[in-house]
Short mmCIF file of C-alpha atoms and ligand atoms in Angstrom, two decimals:
data_model
loop_
_atom_site.label_atom_id
_atom_site.label_comp_id
_atom_site.label_asym_id
_atom_site.label_seq_id
_atom_site.Cartn_x
_atom_site.Cartn_y
_atom_site.Cartn_z
CA MET A 417 43.49 3.43 22.36
CA LYS A 418 43.64 4.66 18.76
CA ILE A 419 40.70 3.96 16.46
CA LEU A 420 40.70 4.49 12.71
CA VAL A 421 37.28 5.34 11.29
CA ILE A 422 36.71 4.43 7.66
CA ASN A 423 33.88 5.49 5.35
CA THR A 424 34.29 3.88 1.95
CA GLY A 425 32.45 4.96 -1.18
CA SER A 426 32.63 3.42 -4.63
CA SER A 427 35.60 5.63 -5.58
CA SER A 428 36.66 7.13 -2.26
CA ILE A 429 37.85 6.42 1.28
CA LYS A 430 37.24 8.99 4.00
CA TYR A 431 39.25 8.38 7.18
CA GLN A 432 39.83 9.81 10.62
CA LEU A 433 42.16 8.60 13.36
CA PHE A 434 41.11 9.20 16.98
CA ASP A 435 43.05 9.00 20.21
CA MET A 436 40.19 7.86 22.44
CA GLU A 437 41.95 8.44 25.78
CA ALA A 438 42.60 12.06 24.84
CA CYS A 439 39.20 12.31 23.06
CA ARG A 440 40.98 13.88 20.16
CA SER A 441 41.10 13.54 16.39
CA LEU A 442 44.72 13.02 15.35
CA ALA A 443 44.34 13.07 11.59
CA SER A 444 41.71 12.94 8.90
CA GLY A 445 41.56 12.83 5.16
CA LEU A 446 39.96 11.79 1.94
CA VAL A 447 41.25 9.57 -0.84
CA GLU A 448 39.11 10.21 -3.88
CA ARG A 449 38.81 9.41 -7.58
CA ILE A 450 40.04 5.87 -6.96
CA GLY A 451 40.40 4.02 -10.27
CA GLU A 452 40.27 7.25 -12.27
CA PRO A 453 43.13 8.72 -14.32
CA ALA A 454 43.97 11.30 -11.66
CA GLY A 455 43.37 10.45 -8.00
CA LEU A 456 43.44 12.97 -5.18
CA ILE A 457 44.46 12.60 -1.53
CA THR A 458 43.86 15.29 1.06
CA HIS A 459 45.39 14.53 4.45
CA ALA A 460 45.27 16.73 7.53
CA ALA A 461 47.16 15.89 10.69
CA SER A 462 45.31 17.77 13.42
CA SER A 463 48.53 18.84 15.00
CA VAL A 464 52.17 17.94 14.86
CA ASN A 465 53.97 19.86 17.61
CA ASP A 466 50.72 21.85 17.80
CA VAL A 467 51.07 23.03 14.19
CA PRO A 468 48.37 21.72 11.86
CA VAL A 469 49.79 19.98 8.81
CA THR A 470 47.97 19.31 5.58
CA LYS A 471 49.11 17.49 2.50
CA VAL A 472 47.40 17.34 -0.88
CA GLU A 473 48.61 14.76 -3.34
CA GLU A 474 47.51 14.15 -6.92
CA THR A 475 48.39 10.65 -7.93
CA VAL A 476 46.90 7.63 -9.63
CA ILE A 477 45.18 5.41 -7.09
CA ALA A 478 44.52 2.16 -8.89
CA ASP A 479 42.16 0.59 -6.35
CA HIS A 480 40.90 0.76 -2.76
CA HIS A 481 43.77 -1.40 -1.50
CA THR A 482 46.30 1.09 -2.89
CA GLY A 483 44.24 3.92 -1.35
CA MET A 484 44.30 2.27 2.09
CA MET A 485 48.07 1.66 1.83
CA ARG A 486 48.54 5.37 1.06
CA ILE A 487 46.50 6.25 4.16
CA VAL A 488 48.85 4.12 6.27
CA ASP A 489 51.90 5.77 4.65
CA LEU A 490 50.51 9.21 5.49
CA LEU A 491 49.61 8.27 9.07
CA VAL A 492 53.17 7.06 9.75
CA ASP A 493 54.94 9.67 7.58
CA PRO A 494 57.69 11.50 9.55
CA HIS A 495 56.40 14.92 8.40
CA HIS A 496 52.66 14.47 7.96
CA GLY A 497 52.05 11.49 10.16
CA VAL A 498 50.76 11.12 13.72
CA ILE A 499 51.84 7.59 14.67
CA ARG A 500 55.07 5.63 14.38
CA ASP A 501 53.63 2.34 13.27
CA LYS A 502 50.25 1.05 12.12
CA SER A 503 50.31 -1.45 15.00
CA GLU A 504 49.43 1.51 17.28
CA ILE A 505 45.92 1.39 15.81
CA SER A 506 43.78 -0.80 18.10
CA GLY A 507 40.79 -1.16 15.83
CA LEU A 508 38.93 0.05 12.77
CA GLY A 509 35.36 1.35 12.78
CA HIS A 510 33.57 1.11 9.43
CA ARG A 511 30.49 3.06 8.45
CA VAL A 512 28.05 0.63 6.85
CA VAL A 513 24.96 2.16 5.30
CA HIS A 514 22.46 -0.70 5.46
CA GLY A 515 22.12 -3.21 8.24
CA GLY A 516 18.47 -4.01 7.44
CA GLU A 517 16.60 -5.61 10.33
CA THR A 518 19.61 -7.72 11.28
CA PHE A 519 21.67 -5.07 13.02
CA HIS A 520 20.31 -3.00 15.89
CA ALA A 521 23.77 -2.12 17.17
CA PRO A 522 27.41 -2.01 16.03
CA ARG A 523 29.04 -5.42 15.59
CA LEU A 524 32.50 -6.91 15.59
CA ILE A 525 33.13 -8.02 12.01
CA GLY A 526 33.48 -11.74 11.36
CA GLN A 527 32.36 -14.00 8.54
CA GLU A 528 28.73 -13.92 9.69
CA VAL A 529 28.56 -10.13 9.79
CA LEU A 530 30.21 -9.88 6.38
CA ALA A 531 27.68 -12.33 4.95
CA ALA A 532 24.80 -10.31 6.43
CA ILE A 533 26.13 -7.03 4.99
CA ARG A 534 26.40 -8.80 1.62
CA ASP A 535 22.86 -10.08 2.05
CA HIS A 536 21.66 -6.47 2.37
CA ILE A 537 23.17 -5.35 -0.94
CA PRO A 538 19.75 -5.38 -2.69
CA LEU A 539 18.58 -2.77 -0.15
CA ALA A 540 21.59 -0.48 -0.70
CA PRO A 541 23.06 -1.42 -4.07
CA LEU A 542 25.31 1.62 -4.27
CA HIS A 543 26.57 1.77 -0.69
CA ASN A 544 26.90 -1.70 0.84
CA PRO A 545 29.24 -3.09 -1.86
CA ALA A 546 31.59 -0.13 -1.33
CA ASN A 547 31.38 -0.50 2.47
CA LEU A 548 32.20 -4.20 2.11
CA MET A 549 35.19 -3.39 -0.05
CA GLY A 550 36.41 -0.97 2.62
CA ILE A 551 36.13 -3.70 5.26
CA GLU A 552 37.97 -6.25 3.13
CA VAL A 553 40.76 -3.80 2.36
CA GLY A 554 40.90 -2.81 6.04
CA GLN A 555 41.28 -6.46 7.03
CA ALA A 556 44.02 -6.98 4.43
CA VAL A 557 46.02 -3.90 5.45
CA PHE A 558 45.42 -4.22 9.23
CA PRO A 559 45.25 -8.00 9.72
CA ALA A 560 45.86 -7.75 13.48
CA ALA A 561 43.29 -5.03 14.21
CA PRO A 562 39.70 -5.96 15.07
CA GLN A 563 37.14 -4.25 12.84
CA VAL A 564 33.67 -3.06 13.79
CA ALA A 565 30.69 -2.23 11.57
CA VAL A 566 28.52 0.74 12.60
CA PHE A 567 25.23 0.87 10.69
CA ASP A 568 23.38 4.01 9.52
CA THR A 569 20.09 2.17 9.92
CA ALA A 570 20.64 0.75 13.44
CA PHE A 571 19.33 3.72 15.46
CA HIS A 572 16.00 3.51 13.63
CA GLN A 573 15.43 -0.17 14.41
CA THR A 574 13.25 0.80 17.38
CA ILE A 575 10.63 2.30 15.03
CA PRO A 576 7.34 0.39 15.57
CA PRO A 577 5.57 -1.47 12.72
CA GLU A 578 2.84 1.15 12.30
CA ALA A 579 5.56 3.62 11.37
CA PHE A 580 7.83 1.32 9.36
CA LEU A 581 5.30 -0.66 7.30
CA TYR A 582 4.05 0.66 3.98
CA ALA A 583 0.43 -0.12 3.11
CA LEU A 584 1.42 -2.66 0.47
CA PRO A 585 0.77 -6.41 0.11
CA PHE A 586 2.30 -7.84 3.30
CA GLU A 587 4.45 -10.28 1.36
CA LEU A 588 6.53 -7.41 0.06
CA TYR A 589 7.65 -6.89 3.65
CA SER A 590 7.81 -10.49 4.82
CA ARG A 591 9.59 -11.86 1.75
CA HIS A 592 11.30 -8.88 0.20
CA ARG A 593 12.01 -6.69 3.23
CA VAL A 594 10.19 -3.67 1.80
CA ARG A 595 9.74 -1.24 4.74
CA ARG A 596 10.97 2.07 6.15
CA TYR A 597 14.54 1.76 7.44
CA GLY A 598 15.74 5.35 7.78
CA PHE A 599 19.30 6.64 7.47
CA HIS A 600 21.66 9.16 9.10
CA GLY A 601 21.11 7.08 12.26
CA THR A 602 24.62 7.64 13.60
CA SER A 603 24.14 11.39 13.38
CA HIS A 604 20.65 11.38 14.94
CA ALA A 605 21.91 9.19 17.79
CA TYR A 606 24.97 11.35 18.37
CA VAL A 607 23.12 14.68 18.49
CA ALA A 608 20.36 13.20 20.67
CA GLU A 609 22.99 12.11 23.21
CA ARG A 610 24.73 15.47 23.08
CA ALA A 611 21.40 17.25 23.51
CA ALA A 612 20.60 15.13 26.57
CA ALA A 613 24.02 15.90 28.08
CA PHE A 614 23.48 19.61 27.41
CA LEU A 615 20.02 19.52 29.01
CA GLY A 616 21.46 17.58 31.96
CA LYS A 617 18.90 14.77 31.71
CA PRO A 618 19.16 11.07 30.83
CA LEU A 619 18.24 10.56 27.18
CA ARG A 620 15.69 7.88 28.15
CA GLU A 621 13.63 10.59 29.86
CA LEU A 622 13.52 12.87 26.83
CA ASN A 623 11.30 13.32 23.79
CA LEU A 624 13.19 15.04 20.97
CA VAL A 625 12.95 15.80 17.29
CA THR A 626 16.33 15.84 15.55
CA LEU A 627 16.81 17.52 12.17
CA HIS A 628 19.86 16.47 10.13
CA LEU A 629 19.91 19.10 7.37
CA GLY A 630 22.90 18.54 5.10
CA ASN A 631 22.95 17.74 1.41
CA GLY A 632 20.90 14.73 2.37
CA ALA A 633 18.30 15.59 5.02
CA SER A 634 16.17 13.69 7.48
CA MET A 635 14.30 14.09 10.74
CA ALA A 636 13.86 11.63 13.59
CA ALA A 637 11.13 11.52 16.25
CA ILE A 638 12.62 10.28 19.52
CA ARG A 639 10.36 9.22 22.38
CA HIS A 640 11.86 8.35 25.77
CA GLY A 641 15.28 8.29 24.11
CA VAL A 642 14.44 5.84 21.33
CA CYS A 643 13.64 6.53 17.71
CA VAL A 644 9.94 6.07 16.88
CA ASP A 645 9.83 7.50 13.37
CA THR A 646 12.04 9.02 10.72
CA THR A 647 11.46 10.74 7.40
CA MET A 648 13.69 8.65 5.13
CA GLY A 649 12.21 5.37 4.06
CA MET A 650 13.26 2.17 2.37
CA THR A 651 15.79 4.38 0.56
CA PRO A 652 17.17 7.84 1.37
CA LEU A 653 14.83 9.39 -1.21
CA GLU A 654 11.74 9.72 0.99
CA GLY A 655 10.89 12.59 3.29
CA LEU A 656 12.36 16.07 3.33
CA VAL A 657 13.39 18.16 0.32
CA MET A 658 17.16 17.67 -0.09
CA GLY A 659 20.01 19.09 -2.15
CA THR A 660 19.21 17.02 -5.23
CA ARG A 661 16.52 14.59 -3.98
CA SER A 662 12.81 15.30 -4.18
CA GLY A 663 11.81 13.74 -0.87
CA ASP A 664 8.07 12.89 -0.66
CA ILE A 665 6.17 12.79 -3.93
CA ASP A 666 2.98 11.15 -5.14
CA PRO A 667 4.00 7.50 -5.72
CA ALA A 668 2.10 7.64 -9.04
CA LEU A 669 4.37 10.37 -10.41
CA PRO A 670 6.87 7.90 -11.97
CA PHE A 671 4.01 6.37 -14.03
CA PHE A 672 3.13 9.81 -15.33
CA LEU A 673 6.76 10.49 -16.21
CA ALA A 674 7.01 7.16 -18.02
CA ASP A 675 3.66 7.37 -19.84
CA HIS A 676 3.66 11.02 -20.82
CA LEU A 677 7.34 11.88 -21.12
CA GLY A 678 8.66 8.47 -22.20
CA MET A 679 11.16 8.37 -19.36
CA SER A 680 12.87 5.08 -18.47
CA PHE A 681 13.38 3.74 -14.92
CA THR A 682 16.97 4.93 -15.12
CA ASP A 683 15.88 8.43 -16.19
CA ILE A 684 13.29 8.63 -13.40
CA ASP A 685 15.77 7.39 -10.82
CA ALA A 686 18.28 10.05 -11.91
CA LEU A 687 15.59 12.73 -11.98
CA LEU A 688 14.34 12.07 -8.44
CA ASN A 689 17.74 11.44 -6.84
CA LYS A 690 20.09 13.76 -8.71
CA GLU A 691 18.10 16.47 -10.48
CA SER A 692 15.35 17.33 -8.02
CA GLY A 693 15.25 18.95 -4.57
CA LEU A 694 16.78 22.42 -4.29
CA LYS A 695 18.78 21.86 -7.47
CA GLY A 696 15.73 20.93 -9.50
CA MET A 697 13.66 23.78 -8.17
CA CYS A 698 16.17 26.60 -8.52
CA GLY A 699 19.36 25.36 -10.18
CA THR A 700 21.70 24.82 -7.22
CA ASN A 701 21.89 22.39 -4.34
CA ASP A 702 24.15 24.65 -2.26
CA MET A 703 21.94 26.26 0.36
CA ARG A 704 24.19 29.33 0.57
CA GLU A 705 23.61 29.97 -3.13
CA VAL A 706 19.87 29.37 -2.81
CA LEU A 707 19.72 32.01 -0.05
CA GLU A 708 21.80 34.43 -2.16
CA LYS A 709 19.52 33.90 -5.15
CA GLU A 710 16.48 34.54 -3.01
CA ALA A 711 18.05 37.74 -1.68
CA SER A 712 18.39 38.90 -5.28
CA LYS A 713 14.68 38.24 -5.80
CA ASP A 714 14.89 34.98 -7.73
CA PRO A 715 11.31 33.61 -7.60
CA GLN A 716 12.39 29.99 -8.08
CA ALA A 717 14.84 30.19 -5.17
CA ARG A 718 12.06 31.67 -3.06
CA ALA A 719 9.71 28.85 -4.01
CA ALA A 720 12.43 26.26 -3.30
CA LEU A 721 13.01 27.68 0.17
CA GLU A 722 9.31 27.77 0.91
CA VAL A 723 8.81 24.16 -0.14
CA TYR A 724 11.97 23.12 1.77
CA THR A 725 10.96 24.77 5.05
CA TYR A 726 7.22 24.03 4.74
CA ARG A 727 8.02 20.31 4.51
CA ILE A 728 10.10 20.55 7.68
CA ARG A 729 7.37 22.43 9.57
CA LYS A 730 4.82 19.85 8.43
CA TYR A 731 6.96 17.00 9.79
CA LEU A 732 7.60 18.94 12.99
CA GLY A 733 3.84 19.00 13.53
CA ALA A 734 3.56 15.30 12.74
CA TYR A 735 6.40 14.43 15.11
CA TYR A 736 4.83 16.40 17.94
CA ALA A 737 1.97 13.99 17.58
CA VAL A 738 4.13 10.85 17.60
CA ALA A 739 6.91 11.79 20.04
CA GLY A 740 4.72 13.45 22.65
CA PRO A 741 5.54 16.61 24.60
CA LEU A 742 8.99 17.61 23.42
CA ALA A 743 11.96 18.65 25.50
CA ALA A 744 13.87 19.93 22.47
CA VAL A 745 14.14 20.27 18.73
CA VAL A 746 17.72 19.76 17.58
CA PHE A 747 19.28 21.20 14.41
CA THR A 748 22.42 19.63 12.96
CA ALA A 749 24.57 19.10 9.80
CA GLY A 750 25.74 21.75 7.29
CA ILE A 751 22.48 23.68 6.97
CA GLY A 752 21.13 22.95 10.45
CA GLU A 753 24.37 24.07 12.11
CA HIS A 754 25.24 27.04 9.95
CA SER A 755 22.10 28.67 8.62
CA PRO A 756 20.20 30.91 11.05
CA ALA A 757 17.87 31.90 8.19
CA ILE A 758 16.74 28.34 7.57
CA ARG A 759 16.39 27.58 11.28
CA GLU A 760 14.21 30.66 11.64
CA ARG A 761 11.97 29.64 8.73
CA CYS A 762 11.64 26.09 10.06
CA CYS A 763 10.33 27.39 13.39
CA ARG A 764 8.30 30.30 12.00
CA GLY A 765 4.70 30.36 13.18
CA LEU A 766 5.16 27.46 15.59
CA ALA A 767 5.00 29.42 18.86
CA HIS A 768 1.73 27.62 19.60
CA LEU A 769 3.80 24.40 19.73
CA GLY A 770 6.20 25.97 22.19
CA LEU A 771 8.83 26.69 19.55
CA GLU A 772 10.15 30.23 19.79
CA LEU A 773 13.56 31.22 18.48
CA ASP A 774 15.58 33.96 20.11
CA GLU A 775 16.77 36.11 17.21
CA GLY A 776 20.03 37.12 18.87
CA ARG A 777 20.96 33.61 19.99
CA ASN A 778 19.99 32.16 16.62
CA THR A 779 22.28 34.47 14.68
CA GLU A 780 25.25 34.25 17.06
CA PRO A 781 27.97 32.14 15.43
CA GLY A 782 29.32 29.17 17.36
CA ASN A 783 30.73 25.68 17.04
CA GLU A 784 29.47 24.30 20.33
CA VAL A 785 26.13 22.90 21.44
CA ARG A 786 23.90 25.89 22.06
CA ASP A 787 20.34 26.84 22.96
CA ILE A 788 18.78 29.31 20.51
CA SER A 789 15.27 29.43 21.96
CA VAL A 790 13.82 32.26 24.01
CA PRO A 791 14.35 31.78 27.77
CA ARG A 792 10.60 31.27 28.40
CA GLY A 793 10.18 28.84 25.47
CA ALA A 794 8.37 25.63 26.38
CA VAL A 795 10.53 23.56 24.02
CA ARG A 796 14.28 24.12 23.80
CA ILE A 797 15.65 24.68 20.30
CA LEU A 798 19.25 23.47 20.14
CA VAL A 799 22.05 23.55 17.61
CA VAL A 800 24.26 20.48 18.04
CA PRO A 801 27.23 20.00 15.69
CA THR A 802 27.18 16.44 14.47
CA ASN A 803 30.27 14.23 14.44
CA GLU A 804 29.47 10.89 12.87
CA GLU A 805 33.13 9.85 12.77
CA LEU A 806 33.56 10.40 16.51
CA LYS A 807 30.36 8.47 17.19
CA ILE A 808 31.65 5.57 15.05
CA ALA A 809 34.95 5.67 16.98
CA GLU A 810 33.07 5.63 20.32
CA GLU A 811 30.86 2.74 19.20
CA THR A 812 33.90 0.84 17.94
CA MET A 813 35.65 1.29 21.26
CA LYS A 814 32.52 0.14 23.10
CA VAL A 815 32.46 -3.09 21.08
CA LEU A 816 36.20 -3.66 21.52
CA THR A 817 36.11 -3.10 25.28
CA ALA A 818 32.79 -4.86 25.92
CA ALA A 819 34.47 -7.36 28.23
CA GLU A 820 36.38 -4.68 30.19
CA PRO A 821 34.06 -2.67 32.48
CA ALA A 822 36.80 -0.18 33.41
CA ALA A 823 37.54 0.67 29.79
CA GLN A 824 33.79 0.76 29.00
CA ALA A 825 33.29 3.60 31.42
CA SER A 826 35.51 5.84 29.33
CA THR A 827 34.22 5.13 25.82
CA SER A 828 32.37 8.43 25.47
CA CYS A 829 34.07 11.64 24.44
CA SER A 830 30.78 13.52 24.16
P1 ADP B 1953 26.71 16.37 3.43
O1 ADP B 1953 25.35 15.77 3.46
O2 ADP B 1953 27.32 16.40 2.07
O3 ADP B 1953 27.63 15.91 4.54
P2 ADP B 1953 26.76 18.89 4.88
O4 ADP B 1953 26.25 18.44 6.19
O5 ADP B 1953 28.18 19.31 4.78
O6 ADP B 1953 26.40 17.90 3.71
O7 ADP B 1953 25.85 20.13 4.41
C1 ADP B 1953 25.99 20.69 3.15
C2 ADP B 1953 24.97 21.82 3.02
O8 ADP B 1953 25.21 22.78 4.05
C3 ADP B 1953 25.08 22.57 1.69
O9 ADP B 1953 23.78 22.80 1.18
C4 ADP B 1953 25.69 23.89 2.11
O10 ADP B 1953 25.30 24.91 1.27
C5 ADP B 1953 25.10 24.06 3.48
N1 ADP B 1953 25.80 25.07 4.28
C6 ADP B 1953 27.05 25.03 4.77
N2 ADP B 1953 27.34 26.21 5.40
C7 ADP B 1953 26.24 26.99 5.29
C8 ADP B 1953 25.89 28.30 5.71
N3 ADP B 1953 26.75 29.07 6.37
N4 ADP B 1953 24.66 28.78 5.41
C9 ADP B 1953 23.79 28.02 4.72
N5 ADP B 1953 24.05 26.77 4.29
C10 ADP B 1953 25.24 26.27 4.56
#
């Protein structure tokens, strides 16, 4: 069974084609700058006769439909393609950012699901319209293939009211759906499952804290295998310090910015989402550059790293309290997977919580799931490479084979 995973942004389509029987990615790519004067397509076929093939194309891509047609052309191309005909694709799995309280699990897309995704646009005004466009284009280009929506928010739907409600007039929740939703759910769910497999225990028996540290960053507290709290909130702005987002601030700060600096809502929104975080504190949102700047004694980079890692340690403490005795703390995404220095600083001084990094294991490079804690450590510290696309493909296959127990048994590649 071949599944095409689609992640549509307002001017881009990211795609990856999986052969689920072989548990293998066949091709992946990115169509970007859609609707701009010069579009760009980067396509990589994982292997054609075992030789990786990549193709970069600069061309005008008028709209998402044209972009999707180009993806099909590349997938069936005699030189850069991996399939003979688009009919080989059994289904499409779409990343959808916001499923609100409606979606606790992936769903086969029909009119009702489309209407519900549309209904959640006020909660994700930038993402859901683009995701919807991707679905509509997917349906137009692959009319025979069933399509499945996999929601970023779904994994966090088990969070209890005391953790998802804000202390605001209740009507804001009951009428306007103001609450914590959380994001990066597909990644948190994927690494939690991989961690459980690595530890050789059923996930439902484990308490974990997962740290997704990429450009966006969030943590999840997982108790008995289900999410009980997460750092992102109603929007992805809350919580940890991120590449360009502030994370937690005093909610009164926007009033100060408006009253004293004359900033508009638009200015404040841009400031907190695009000009803050690591970038705001020290001029770059690339963690490698922040670490380099700190090594050359830049005081702002130092401060940025201290605020970044202090916030994580603070939430680790909080999540010990809510998730109970932990089996493991799991690092993932660009920074979590690749930066021993940040992992070390996140765990520094937490031996009393059972968190002790092994310096050698932490600095050893690797692309597999690995344990970087000292052998006697009470809590395992794991690095688990995330793979949101694979998780979306697995979830899509699960939905498509729900009525076939034999096929269900083989939906996991993890
Ligand atoms: P996105 O949220 O855009 O998917 P990623 O998960 O790719 O982000 O993570 C991007 C972040 O990972 C950037 O801050 C980048 O600097 C950081 N990163 C990648 N490799 C390393 C590394 N070797 N050391 C430190 N940071 C790294």
